[in-house]
Coordinates of C-alpha atoms and ligand atoms in Angstrom, one line a residue:
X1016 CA 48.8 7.6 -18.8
X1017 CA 45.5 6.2 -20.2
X1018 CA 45.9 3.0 -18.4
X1019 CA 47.7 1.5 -15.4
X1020 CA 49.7 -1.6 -15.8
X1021 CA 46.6 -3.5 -14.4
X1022 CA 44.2 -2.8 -17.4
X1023 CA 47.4 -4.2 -19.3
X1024 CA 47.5 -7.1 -17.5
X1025 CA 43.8 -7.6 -17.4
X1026 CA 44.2 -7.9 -21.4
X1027 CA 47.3 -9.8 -21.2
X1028 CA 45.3 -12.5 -18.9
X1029 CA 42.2 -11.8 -21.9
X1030 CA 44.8 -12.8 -25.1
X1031 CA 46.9 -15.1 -22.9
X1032 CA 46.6 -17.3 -19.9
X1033 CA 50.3 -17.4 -20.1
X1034 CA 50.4 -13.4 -19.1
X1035 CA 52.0 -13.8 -15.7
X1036 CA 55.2 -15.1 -16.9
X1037 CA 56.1 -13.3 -19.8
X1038 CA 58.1 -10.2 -19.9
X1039 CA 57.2 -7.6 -23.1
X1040 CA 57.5 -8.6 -26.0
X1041 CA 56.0 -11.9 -25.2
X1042 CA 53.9 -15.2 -27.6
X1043 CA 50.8 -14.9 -27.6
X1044 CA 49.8 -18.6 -28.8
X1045 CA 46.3 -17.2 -29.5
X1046 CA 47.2 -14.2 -32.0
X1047 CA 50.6 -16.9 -33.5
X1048 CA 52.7 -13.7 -32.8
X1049 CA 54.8 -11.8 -30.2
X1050 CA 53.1 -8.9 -29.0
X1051 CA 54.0 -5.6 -27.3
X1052 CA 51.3 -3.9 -26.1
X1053 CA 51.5 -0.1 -25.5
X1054 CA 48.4 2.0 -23.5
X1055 CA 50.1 5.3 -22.2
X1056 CA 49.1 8.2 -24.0
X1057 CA 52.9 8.7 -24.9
X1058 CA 53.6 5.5 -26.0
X1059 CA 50.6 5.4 -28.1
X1060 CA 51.2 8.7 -29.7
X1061 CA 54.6 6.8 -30.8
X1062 CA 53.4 4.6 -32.2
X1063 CA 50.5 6.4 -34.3
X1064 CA 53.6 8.6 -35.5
X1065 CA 56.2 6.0 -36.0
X1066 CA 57.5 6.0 -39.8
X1067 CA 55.4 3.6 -41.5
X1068 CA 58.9 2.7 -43.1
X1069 CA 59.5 0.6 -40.2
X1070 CA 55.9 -0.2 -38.4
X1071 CA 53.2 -1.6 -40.8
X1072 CA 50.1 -2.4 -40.7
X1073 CA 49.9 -3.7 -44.2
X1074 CA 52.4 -6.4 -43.4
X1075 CA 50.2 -7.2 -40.2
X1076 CA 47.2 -7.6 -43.2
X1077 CA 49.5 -9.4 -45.4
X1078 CA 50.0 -12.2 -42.5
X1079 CA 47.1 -12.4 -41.6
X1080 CA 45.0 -12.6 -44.8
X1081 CA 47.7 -14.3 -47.4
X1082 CA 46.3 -11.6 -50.4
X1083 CA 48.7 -13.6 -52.9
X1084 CA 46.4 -16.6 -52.4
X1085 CA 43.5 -15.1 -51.4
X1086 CA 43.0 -12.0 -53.5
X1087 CA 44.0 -13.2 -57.2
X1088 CA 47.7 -12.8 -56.6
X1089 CA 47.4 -9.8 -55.4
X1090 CA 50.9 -7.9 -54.2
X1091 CA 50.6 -6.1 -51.1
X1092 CA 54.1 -4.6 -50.1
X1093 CA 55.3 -4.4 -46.7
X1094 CA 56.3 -0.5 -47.4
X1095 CA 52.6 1.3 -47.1
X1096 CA 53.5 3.8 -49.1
X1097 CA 54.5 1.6 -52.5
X1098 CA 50.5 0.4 -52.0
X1099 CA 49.5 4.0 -52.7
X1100 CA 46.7 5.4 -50.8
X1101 CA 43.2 5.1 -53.5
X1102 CA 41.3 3.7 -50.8
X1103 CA 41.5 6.8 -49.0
X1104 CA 40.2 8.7 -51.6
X1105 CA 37.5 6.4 -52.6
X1106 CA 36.3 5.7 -49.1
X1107 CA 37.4 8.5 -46.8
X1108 CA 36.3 11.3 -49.6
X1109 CA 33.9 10.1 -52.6
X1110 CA 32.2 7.4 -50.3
X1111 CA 32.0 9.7 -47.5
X1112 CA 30.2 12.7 -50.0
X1113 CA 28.0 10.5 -51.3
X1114 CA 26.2 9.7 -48.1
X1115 CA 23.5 12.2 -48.0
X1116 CA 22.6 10.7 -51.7
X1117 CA 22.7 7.1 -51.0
X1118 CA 20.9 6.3 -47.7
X1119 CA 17.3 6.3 -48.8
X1120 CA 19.0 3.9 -51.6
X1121 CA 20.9 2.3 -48.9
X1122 CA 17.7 1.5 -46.6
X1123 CA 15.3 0.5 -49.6
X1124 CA 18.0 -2.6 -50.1
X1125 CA 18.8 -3.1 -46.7
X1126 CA 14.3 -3.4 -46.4
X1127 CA 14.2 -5.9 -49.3
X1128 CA 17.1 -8.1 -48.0
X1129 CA 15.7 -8.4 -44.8
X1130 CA 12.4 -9.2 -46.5
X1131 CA 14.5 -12.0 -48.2
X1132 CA 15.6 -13.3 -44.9
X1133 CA 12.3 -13.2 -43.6
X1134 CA 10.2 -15.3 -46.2
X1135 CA 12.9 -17.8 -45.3
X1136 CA 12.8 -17.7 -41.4
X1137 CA 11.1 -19.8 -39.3
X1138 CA 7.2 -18.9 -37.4
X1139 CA 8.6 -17.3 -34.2
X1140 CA 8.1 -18.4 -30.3
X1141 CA 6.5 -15.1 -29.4
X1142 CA 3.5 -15.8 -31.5
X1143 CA 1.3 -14.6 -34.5
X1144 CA 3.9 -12.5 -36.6
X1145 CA 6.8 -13.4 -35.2
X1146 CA 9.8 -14.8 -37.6
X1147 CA 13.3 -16.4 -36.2
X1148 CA 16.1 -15.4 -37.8
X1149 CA 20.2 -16.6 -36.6
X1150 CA 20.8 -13.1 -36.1
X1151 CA 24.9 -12.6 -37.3
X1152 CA 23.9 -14.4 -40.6
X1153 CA 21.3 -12.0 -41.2
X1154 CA 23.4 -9.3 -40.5
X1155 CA 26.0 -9.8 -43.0
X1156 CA 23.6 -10.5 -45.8
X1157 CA 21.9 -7.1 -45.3
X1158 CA 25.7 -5.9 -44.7
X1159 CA 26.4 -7.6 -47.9
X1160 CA 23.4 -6.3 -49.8
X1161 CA 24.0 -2.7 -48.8
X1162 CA 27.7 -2.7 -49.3
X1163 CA 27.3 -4.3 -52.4
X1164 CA 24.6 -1.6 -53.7
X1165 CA 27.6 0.8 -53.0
X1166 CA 30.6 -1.0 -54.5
X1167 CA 28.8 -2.8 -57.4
X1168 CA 26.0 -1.3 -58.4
X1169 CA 22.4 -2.2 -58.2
X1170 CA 22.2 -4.9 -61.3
X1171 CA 25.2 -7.0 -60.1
X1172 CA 23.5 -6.5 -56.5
X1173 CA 20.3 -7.9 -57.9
X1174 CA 21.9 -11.0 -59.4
X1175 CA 21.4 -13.6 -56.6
X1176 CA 24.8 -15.7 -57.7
X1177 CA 26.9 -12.3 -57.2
X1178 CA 25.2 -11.6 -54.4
X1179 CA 26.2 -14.7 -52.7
X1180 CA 29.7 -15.0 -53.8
X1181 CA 30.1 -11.5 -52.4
X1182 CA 28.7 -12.9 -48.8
X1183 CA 30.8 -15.8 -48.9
X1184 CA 33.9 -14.5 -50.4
X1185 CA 35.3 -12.6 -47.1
X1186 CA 34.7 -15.9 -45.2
X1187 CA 36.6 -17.7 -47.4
X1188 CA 39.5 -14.9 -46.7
X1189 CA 39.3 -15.4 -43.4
X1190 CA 39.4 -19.1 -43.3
X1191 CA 42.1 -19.4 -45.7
X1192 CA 44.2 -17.1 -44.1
X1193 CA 44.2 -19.1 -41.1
X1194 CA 44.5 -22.3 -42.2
X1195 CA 47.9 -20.7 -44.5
X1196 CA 49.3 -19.6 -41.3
X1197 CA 50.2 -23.3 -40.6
X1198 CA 51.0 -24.4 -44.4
X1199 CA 54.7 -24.6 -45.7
X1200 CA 54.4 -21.8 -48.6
X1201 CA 54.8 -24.3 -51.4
X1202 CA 52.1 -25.5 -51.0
X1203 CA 50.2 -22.3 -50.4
X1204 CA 48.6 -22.1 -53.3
X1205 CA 46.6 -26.2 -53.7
X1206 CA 45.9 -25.3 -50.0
X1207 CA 44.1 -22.3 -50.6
X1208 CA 42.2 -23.5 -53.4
X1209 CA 40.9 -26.6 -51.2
X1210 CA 40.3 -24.1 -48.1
X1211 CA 37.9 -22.1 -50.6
X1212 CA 35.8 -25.1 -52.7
X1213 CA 38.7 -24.1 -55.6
X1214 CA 38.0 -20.3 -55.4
X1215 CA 34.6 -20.6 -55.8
X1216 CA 33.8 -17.0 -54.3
X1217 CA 36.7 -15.2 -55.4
X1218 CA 36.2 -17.1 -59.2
X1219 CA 32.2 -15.9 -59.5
X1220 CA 33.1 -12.2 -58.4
X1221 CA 35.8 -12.2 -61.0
X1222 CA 33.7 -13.7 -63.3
X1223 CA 31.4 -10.9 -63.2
X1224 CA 33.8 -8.3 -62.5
X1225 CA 36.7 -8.6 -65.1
X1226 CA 34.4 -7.9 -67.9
X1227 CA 32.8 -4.7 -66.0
X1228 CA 35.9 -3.4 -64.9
X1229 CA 37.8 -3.8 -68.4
X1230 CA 34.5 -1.9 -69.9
X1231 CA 34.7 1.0 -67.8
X1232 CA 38.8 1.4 -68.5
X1233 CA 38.4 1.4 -71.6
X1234 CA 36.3 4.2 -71.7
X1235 CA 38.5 6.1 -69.2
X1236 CA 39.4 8.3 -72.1
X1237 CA 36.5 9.1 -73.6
X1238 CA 36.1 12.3 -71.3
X1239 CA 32.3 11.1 -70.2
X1240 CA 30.7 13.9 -67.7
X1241 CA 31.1 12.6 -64.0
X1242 CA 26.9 13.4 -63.8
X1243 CA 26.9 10.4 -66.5
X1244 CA 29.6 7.9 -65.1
X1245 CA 28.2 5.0 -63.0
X1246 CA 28.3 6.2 -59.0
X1247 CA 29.6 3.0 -57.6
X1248 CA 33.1 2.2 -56.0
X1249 CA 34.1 0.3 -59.2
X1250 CA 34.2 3.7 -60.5
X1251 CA 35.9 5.6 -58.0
X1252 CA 38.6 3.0 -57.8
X1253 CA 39.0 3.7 -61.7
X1254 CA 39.3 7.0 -61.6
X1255 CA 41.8 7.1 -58.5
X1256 CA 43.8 5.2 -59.8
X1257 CA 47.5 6.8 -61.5
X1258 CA 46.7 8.6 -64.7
X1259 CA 50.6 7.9 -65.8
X1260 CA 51.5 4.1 -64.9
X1261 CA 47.4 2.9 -65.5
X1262 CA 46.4 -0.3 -63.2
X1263 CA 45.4 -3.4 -65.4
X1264 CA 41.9 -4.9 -65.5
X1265 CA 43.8 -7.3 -62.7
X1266 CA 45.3 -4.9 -60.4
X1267 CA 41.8 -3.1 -60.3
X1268 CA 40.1 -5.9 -59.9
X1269 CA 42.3 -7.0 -56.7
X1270 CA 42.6 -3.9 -55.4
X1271 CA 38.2 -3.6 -55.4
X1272 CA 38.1 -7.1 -53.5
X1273 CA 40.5 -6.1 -51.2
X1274 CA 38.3 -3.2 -50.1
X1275 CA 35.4 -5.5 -50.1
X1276 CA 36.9 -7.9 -47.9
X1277 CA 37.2 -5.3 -45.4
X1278 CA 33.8 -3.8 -45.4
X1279 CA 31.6 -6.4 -44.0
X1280 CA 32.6 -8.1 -41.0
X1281 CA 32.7 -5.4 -38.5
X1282 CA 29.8 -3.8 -39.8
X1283 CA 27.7 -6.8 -39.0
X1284 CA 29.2 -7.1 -35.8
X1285 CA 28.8 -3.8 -34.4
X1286 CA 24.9 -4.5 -36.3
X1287 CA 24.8 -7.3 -34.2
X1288 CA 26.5 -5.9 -30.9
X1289 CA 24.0 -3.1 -31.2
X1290 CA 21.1 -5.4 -30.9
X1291 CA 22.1 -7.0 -27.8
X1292 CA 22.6 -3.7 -26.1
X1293 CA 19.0 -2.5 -27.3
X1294 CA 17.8 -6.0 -26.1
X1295 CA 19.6 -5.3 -22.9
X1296 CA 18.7 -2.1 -22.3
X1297 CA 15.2 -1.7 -23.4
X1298 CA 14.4 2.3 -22.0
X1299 CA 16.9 2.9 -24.8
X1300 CA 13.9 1.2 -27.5
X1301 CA 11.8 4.2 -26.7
X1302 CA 14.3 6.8 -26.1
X1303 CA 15.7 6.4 -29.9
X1304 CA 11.9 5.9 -31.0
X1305 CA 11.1 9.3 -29.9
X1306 CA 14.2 10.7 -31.1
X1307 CA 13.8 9.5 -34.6
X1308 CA 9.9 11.0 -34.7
X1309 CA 10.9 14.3 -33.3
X1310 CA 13.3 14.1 -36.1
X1311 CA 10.7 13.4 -38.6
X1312 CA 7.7 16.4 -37.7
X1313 CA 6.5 16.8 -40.5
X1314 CA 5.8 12.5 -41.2
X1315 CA 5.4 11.3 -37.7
X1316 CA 6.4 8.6 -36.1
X1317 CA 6.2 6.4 -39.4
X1318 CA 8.3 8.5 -41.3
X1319 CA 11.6 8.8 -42.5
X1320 CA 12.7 12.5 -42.4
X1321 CA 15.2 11.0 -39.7
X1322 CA 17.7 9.3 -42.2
X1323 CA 18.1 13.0 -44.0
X1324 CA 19.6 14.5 -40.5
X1325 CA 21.2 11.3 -39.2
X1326 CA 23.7 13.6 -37.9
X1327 CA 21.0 15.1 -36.1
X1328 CA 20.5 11.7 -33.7
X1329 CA 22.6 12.5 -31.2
X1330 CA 21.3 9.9 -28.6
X1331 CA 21.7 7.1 -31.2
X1332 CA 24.9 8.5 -32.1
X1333 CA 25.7 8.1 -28.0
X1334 CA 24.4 4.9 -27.9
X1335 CA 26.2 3.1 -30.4
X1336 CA 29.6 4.4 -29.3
X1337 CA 29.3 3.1 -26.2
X1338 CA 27.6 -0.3 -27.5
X1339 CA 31.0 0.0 -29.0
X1340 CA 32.9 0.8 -26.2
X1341 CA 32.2 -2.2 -24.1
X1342 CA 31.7 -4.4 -27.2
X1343 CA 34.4 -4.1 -29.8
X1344 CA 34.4 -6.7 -31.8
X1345 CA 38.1 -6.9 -31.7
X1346 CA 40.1 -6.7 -28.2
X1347 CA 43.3 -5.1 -29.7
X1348 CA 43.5 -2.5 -32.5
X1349 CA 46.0 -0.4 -34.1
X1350 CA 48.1 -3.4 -34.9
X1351 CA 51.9 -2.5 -36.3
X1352 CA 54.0 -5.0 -37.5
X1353 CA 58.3 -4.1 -36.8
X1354 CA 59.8 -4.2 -40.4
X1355 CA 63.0 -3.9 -38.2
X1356 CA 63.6 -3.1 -33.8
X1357 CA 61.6 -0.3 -32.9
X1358 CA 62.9 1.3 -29.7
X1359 CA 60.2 3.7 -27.9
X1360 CA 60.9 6.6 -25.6
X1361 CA 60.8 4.6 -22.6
X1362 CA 62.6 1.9 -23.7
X1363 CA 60.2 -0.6 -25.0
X1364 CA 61.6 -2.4 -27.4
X1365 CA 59.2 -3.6 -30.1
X1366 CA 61.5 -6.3 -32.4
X1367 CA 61.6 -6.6 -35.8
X1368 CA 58.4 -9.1 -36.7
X1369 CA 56.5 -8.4 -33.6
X1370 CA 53.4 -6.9 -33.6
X1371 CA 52.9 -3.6 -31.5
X1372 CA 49.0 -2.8 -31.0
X1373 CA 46.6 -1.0 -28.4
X1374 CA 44.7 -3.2 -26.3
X1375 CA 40.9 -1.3 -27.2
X1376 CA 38.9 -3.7 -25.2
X1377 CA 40.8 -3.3 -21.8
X1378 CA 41.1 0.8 -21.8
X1379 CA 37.9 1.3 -22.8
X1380 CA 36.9 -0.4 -19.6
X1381 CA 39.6 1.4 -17.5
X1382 CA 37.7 3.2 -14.8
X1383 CA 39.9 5.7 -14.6
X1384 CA 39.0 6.9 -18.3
X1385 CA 35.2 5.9 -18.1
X1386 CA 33.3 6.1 -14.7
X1387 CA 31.6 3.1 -13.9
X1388 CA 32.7 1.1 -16.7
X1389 CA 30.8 -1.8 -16.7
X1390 CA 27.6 -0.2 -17.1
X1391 CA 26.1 0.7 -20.4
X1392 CA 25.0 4.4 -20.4
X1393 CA 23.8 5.4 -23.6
X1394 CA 24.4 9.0 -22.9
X1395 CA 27.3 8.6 -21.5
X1396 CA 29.1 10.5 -24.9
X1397 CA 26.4 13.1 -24.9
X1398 CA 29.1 16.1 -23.4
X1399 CA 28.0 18.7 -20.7
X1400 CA 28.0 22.1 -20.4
X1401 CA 31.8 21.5 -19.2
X1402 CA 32.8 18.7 -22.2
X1403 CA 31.8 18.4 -25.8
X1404 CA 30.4 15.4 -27.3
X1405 CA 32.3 12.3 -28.3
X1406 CA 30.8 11.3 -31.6
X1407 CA 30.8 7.6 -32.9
X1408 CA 33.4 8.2 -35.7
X1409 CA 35.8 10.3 -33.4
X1410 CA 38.9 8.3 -32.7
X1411 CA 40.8 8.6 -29.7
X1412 CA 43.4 6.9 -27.4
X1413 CA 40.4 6.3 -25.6
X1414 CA 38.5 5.1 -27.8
X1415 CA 40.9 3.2 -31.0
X1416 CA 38.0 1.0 -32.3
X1417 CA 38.6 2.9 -35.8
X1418 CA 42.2 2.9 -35.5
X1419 CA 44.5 6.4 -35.0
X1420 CA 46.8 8.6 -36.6
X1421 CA 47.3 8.4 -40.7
X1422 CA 46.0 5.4 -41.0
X1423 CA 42.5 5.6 -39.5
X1424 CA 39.5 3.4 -40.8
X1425 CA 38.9 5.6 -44.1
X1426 CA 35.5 3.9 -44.4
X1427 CA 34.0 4.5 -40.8
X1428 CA 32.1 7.6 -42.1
X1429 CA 30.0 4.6 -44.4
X1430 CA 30.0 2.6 -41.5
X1431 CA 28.4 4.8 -38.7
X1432 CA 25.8 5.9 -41.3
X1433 CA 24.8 2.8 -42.5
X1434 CA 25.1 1.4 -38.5
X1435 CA 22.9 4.3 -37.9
X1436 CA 20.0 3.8 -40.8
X1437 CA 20.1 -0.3 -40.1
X1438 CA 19.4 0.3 -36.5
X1439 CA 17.0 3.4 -37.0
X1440 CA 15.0 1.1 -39.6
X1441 CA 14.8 -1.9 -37.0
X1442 CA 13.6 0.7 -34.1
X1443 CA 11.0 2.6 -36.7
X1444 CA 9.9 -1.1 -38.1
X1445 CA 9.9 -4.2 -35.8
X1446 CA 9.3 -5.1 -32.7
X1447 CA 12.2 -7.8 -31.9
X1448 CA 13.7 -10.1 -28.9
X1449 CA 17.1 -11.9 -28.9
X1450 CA 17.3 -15.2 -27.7
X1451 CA 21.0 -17.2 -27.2
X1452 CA 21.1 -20.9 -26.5
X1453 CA 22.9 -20.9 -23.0
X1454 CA 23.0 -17.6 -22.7
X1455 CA 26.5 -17.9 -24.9
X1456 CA 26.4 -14.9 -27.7
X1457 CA 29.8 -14.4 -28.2
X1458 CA 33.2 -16.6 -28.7
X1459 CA 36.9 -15.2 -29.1
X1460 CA 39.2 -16.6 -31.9
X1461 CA 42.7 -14.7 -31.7
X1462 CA 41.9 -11.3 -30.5
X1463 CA 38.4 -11.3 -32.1
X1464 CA 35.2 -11.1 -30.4
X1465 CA 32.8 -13.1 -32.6
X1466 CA 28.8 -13.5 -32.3
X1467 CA 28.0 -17.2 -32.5
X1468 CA 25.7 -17.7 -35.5
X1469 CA 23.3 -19.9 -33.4
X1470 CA 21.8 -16.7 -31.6
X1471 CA 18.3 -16.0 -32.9
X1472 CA 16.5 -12.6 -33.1
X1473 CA 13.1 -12.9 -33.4
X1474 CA 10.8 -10.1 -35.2
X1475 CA 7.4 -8.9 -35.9
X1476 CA 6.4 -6.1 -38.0
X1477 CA 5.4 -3.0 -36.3
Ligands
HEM2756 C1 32.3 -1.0 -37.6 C2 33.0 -1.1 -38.7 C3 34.5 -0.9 -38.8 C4 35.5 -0.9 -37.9 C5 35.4 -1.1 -36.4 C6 36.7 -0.6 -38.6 C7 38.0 -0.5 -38.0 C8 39.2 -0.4 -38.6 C9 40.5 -0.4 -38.0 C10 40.8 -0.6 -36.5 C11 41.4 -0.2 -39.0 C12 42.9 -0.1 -38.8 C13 43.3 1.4 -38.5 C14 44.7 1.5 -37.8 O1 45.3 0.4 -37.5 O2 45.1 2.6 -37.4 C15 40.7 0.0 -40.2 C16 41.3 0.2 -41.5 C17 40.6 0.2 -42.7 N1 39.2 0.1 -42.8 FE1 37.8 0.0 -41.4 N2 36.5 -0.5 -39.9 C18 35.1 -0.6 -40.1 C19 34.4 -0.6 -41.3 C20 35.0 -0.4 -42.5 C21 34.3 -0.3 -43.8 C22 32.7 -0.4 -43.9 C23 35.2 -0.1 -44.8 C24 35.0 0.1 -46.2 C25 33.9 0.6 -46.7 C26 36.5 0.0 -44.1 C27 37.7 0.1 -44.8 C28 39.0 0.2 -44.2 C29 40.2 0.2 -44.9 C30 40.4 0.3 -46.4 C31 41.2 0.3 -43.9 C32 42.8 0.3 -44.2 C33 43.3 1.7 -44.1 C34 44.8 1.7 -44.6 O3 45.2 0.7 -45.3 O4 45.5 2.6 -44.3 N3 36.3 -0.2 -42.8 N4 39.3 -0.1 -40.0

C-alpha cells in the first residue's frame, strides 16, 4: 500500500465535505462528477495499465474543456488511440532534444518579458529599486512569452496582439469549459462565443496562424533540409503529422492550440509555488546561489554557465520537487474517465462515466511514504549512499504530479527546464519578497489549487 484509508479520507474531506457519508464511487459536487479514488500501489498500477479502450483520459479533457467549442471545432474522440499520438513526438522527443539549444533563447525572452512587466509595475514598499508586481499574472506572461518563443516562433512572439491572445486564450478555455458544464448543448455554441468576448482569443491566434500554418504545408513537399526548416512546434506538428491521410490547415491548426492550451497553466503555478517556498525558506536563497556559481567557474557568480548543465543543479532539482510535493497545483491527478464498468482486482468498481484518479496531494503528504511530511526539506530527494536520487521529472506512485504509465506529461522535460532557468534567473538577478493580502495565497476551484492573483512579489535588481 502507498496509503492507508486515512490519507484517502483526508482527501475525500479536502474535495468533499460530504466524504463521511458516501460509499466509493461517490459525487463529488466540487469536481460535478462521481469519483473513485484509488492509492494502493496495486490499484494504481491498474489503473496506469488499464486498456485505454475503456479508461480515458481524453474523454476526462473532453468534459472538461468542451474542444468542439473551445478549440475551432476541434474533434477529440473518446478512444485515445483514434487521436493519434503527435504530441508525443513533438513534445516528449523534438521538444525534449532541443533543450540544450533553446534555453539561452528561452532566458533572453523570459529577461525581456519580465522587463515588460517591470516598466509597468508599481514603486515597491521596500524602497529605492523595488517594483510590485501581482505575482501569478506575471508568471503566465513570461510563461506565455517563453512558451510562445518555442511553439510560434520569435516574430509572432514579438507581435504584442499575438502575444496577448496567446495569454488570454487558455483562460478563455478554462472559463468556457466551466460555464458549458451547466449549458444544455444546443446552445453550446452562442454560449461559448459570449463566455469568450465572441472568440476573441481563439479568433486573433487563428488569424495569425491559418496563413502560417497553410504556408508551411504547402511546402511540405518541397524536400527543404531540416537545418533550413523553421525550429518551432508549428513545425514539428507538420511534420508529425500522417504522411498518407495529410491533416488540413484546420486540423493542424486545432491540434497546435490544443497543445498550447496545456502548456501554461501549470508552469506558472509551479513558477509561482516555487517562489513561496524560496520566500518561505530563505537558507535555500543562498544554498541555490552558491550552487549556480560553482556551476559557473569560469564566469562567477554573475554568469551563466549554469543554464548549459542544468542537469548538473542537483539541489535546485531537489528543491523544486518537493516545492512540488507539498504544493501541487492540482489535488488529484491521473484522472480516467470509465467508457464502460471497470471492475479492479479488489473489487472496486469504477462505473461507466466516473472518473477514477490518484489523490497526488494527500499521498504525497502520507507520512508513511515521506518522513515528516509537513516540512519542506529541499534535499529531501537528494538519495544517500543507500537510495538514489529522485529527480523532478521522475514519476512515481509517490509522486503522480506528471501523471503515470503511457500517458505521462510528454512535455514535463520543457517544463522542469524552463522551471529550472526561470527560477535560476530570479536567484542570479533579483533580490525579491512576497507579500499576500491576509496571508491568503491560494484558493481551490474543483480539485485545483490556484494562486490568487492579488499576491504581490516585490523585486529589485541585484
Ligand atoms: C508543471 C507543469 C506541468 C504539469 C504538472 C503537468 C502535468 C500533467 C499531467 C498530470 C498530465 C496527465 C497525465 C496522466 O494522466 O497520466 C499531463 C498530460 C499532458 N501534458 Fe503536462 N504538465 C505540465 C506541463 C506541460 C507542458 C509545459 C506541456 C507542453 C509543452 C504539457 C503537455 C501535456 C500533454 C500534451 C499532455 C497529454 C498527454 C496525452 O494526451 O497522452 N504539459 N501533464
Amino acid at each position: 500500500m502507498v496509503s492507508g484509508p486515512e490519507v484517502i479520507a483526508a482527501h475525500y474531506e479536502e474535495v468533499s465535505p460530504f466524504w463521511k457519508s458516501h460509499k466509493r464511487p461517490f459525487y463529488v459536487p466540487s469536481l460535478k462528477n462521481y469519483l473513485v479514488m484509488v492509492s494502493s500501489d496495486a490499484q494504481i498500477k491498474e489503473l496506469v495499465e488499464a486498456p485505454e479502450t475503456v479508461l480515458s483520459l481524453h474523454a476526462v479533457a473532453k468534459d472538461l474543456f468542451k474542444p468542439k467549442y473551445t478549440m475551432n471545432d476541434f474533434e477529440v474522440h473518446d478512444q485515445m488511440a483514434a487521436n493519434g499520438s503527435m504530441h508525443f513526438r513533438v513534445l516528449r522527443t523534438l521538444l525534449t532534444a532541443s533543450l540544450p539549444r533553446i534555453m539561452p533563447e528561452l532566458r533572453q525572452v523570459s529577461h525581456v518579458a519580465l522587463q515588460r512587466e517591470l516598466a509597468k509595475g508599481s514603486i515597491g514598499s521596500q524602497g529605492y529599486g523595488w517594483t510590485k508586481l501581482h505575482l501569478f499574472d506575471t508568471a503566465k506572461r513570461l510563461v506565455s512569452a517563453v512558451n510562445s518563443h518555442i511553439f510560434f516562433g520569435e516574430e509572432l512572439t514579438n507581435d504584442a496582439d499575438f502575444r496577448d491572445a496567446a495569454l488570454a486564450y487558455p483562460q478563455d478555455v478554462f472559463v468556457t469549459g466551466e460555464i458549458l458544464q451547466f449549458t444544455p448543448s444546443l446552445f453550446a455554441r452562442p454560449v461559448a462565443a459570449l463566455c469568450t468576448r465572441r472568440g476573441k482569443a481563439m479568433k486573433t491566434l487563428l488569424r495569425y496562424l491559418v496563413p502560417v500554418v497553410d504556408k508551411r504545408i504547402k511546402s511540405r513537399d518541397l524536400d527543404i533540409p531540416p537545418s533550413e526548416k523553421p525550429r518551432d512546434c508549428i513545425q514539428w506538428v507538420i511534420d508529425s503529422s500522417p504522411t498518407k491521410e495529410r491533416w488540413t490547415t484546420k486540423k493542424t491548426v486545432q491540434e497546435i492550440l490544443a497543445l498550447w492550451f496545456g502548456s501554461v497553466h501549470q508552469l506558472s503555478m509551479s513558477f509561482v509555488y516555487a517562489m513561496f517556498d524560496l520566500v518561505d525558506n530563505p537558507d535555500y536563497i543562498k544554498l541555490l546561489r552558491e550552487e549556480m556559481a560553482a556551476a559557473s567557474p569560469a564566469s562567477g557568480a554573475g554568469g551563466g554557465d549554469w543554464l548549459a548543465s542544468l542537469d548538473g543543479l542537483q539541489l535546485l532539482d531537489s528543491f523544486l520537487r518537493e516545492s512540488a510535493r507539498l504544493h501541487p497545483s492540482d489535488s488529484i491527478s491521473v484522472r480516467r474517465m470509465a467508457l464502460s464498468d471497470y471492475r479492479l482486482g479488489d473489487g472496486t468498481l469504477i462505473p461507466r462515466g466516473a472518473w477514477a484518479c490518484v489523490p497526488q496531494r494527500a499521498i504525497q503528504r502520507d507520512p508513511a511514504l515521506y518522513p515528516n511530511p509537513d516540512a519542506f526539506d529541499g534535499h529531501r530527494h537528494l538519495g544517500s549512499a543507500e537510495s538514489p536520487p529522485a529527480l523532478l521529472t521522475d514519476p512515481s506512485p509517490k509522486f503522480p504530479l506528471w501523471g503515470l504509465g503511457k500517458r505521462t506529461c510528454p512535455g514535463r522535460f520543457y517544463a522542469a527546464s524552463v522551471l529550472k532557468m526561470m527560477v535560476g534567473s530570479m536567484l542570479q538577478d533579483y533580490d525579491f519578497a512576497v507579500e499576500a493580502p491576509q496571508g491568503k495565497r491560494v484558493f481551490t476551484w474543483r480539485s485545483a489549487i490556484v494562486p490568487r492573483s492579488d499576491v504581490v512579489i516585490e523585486i529589485r535588481p541585484l
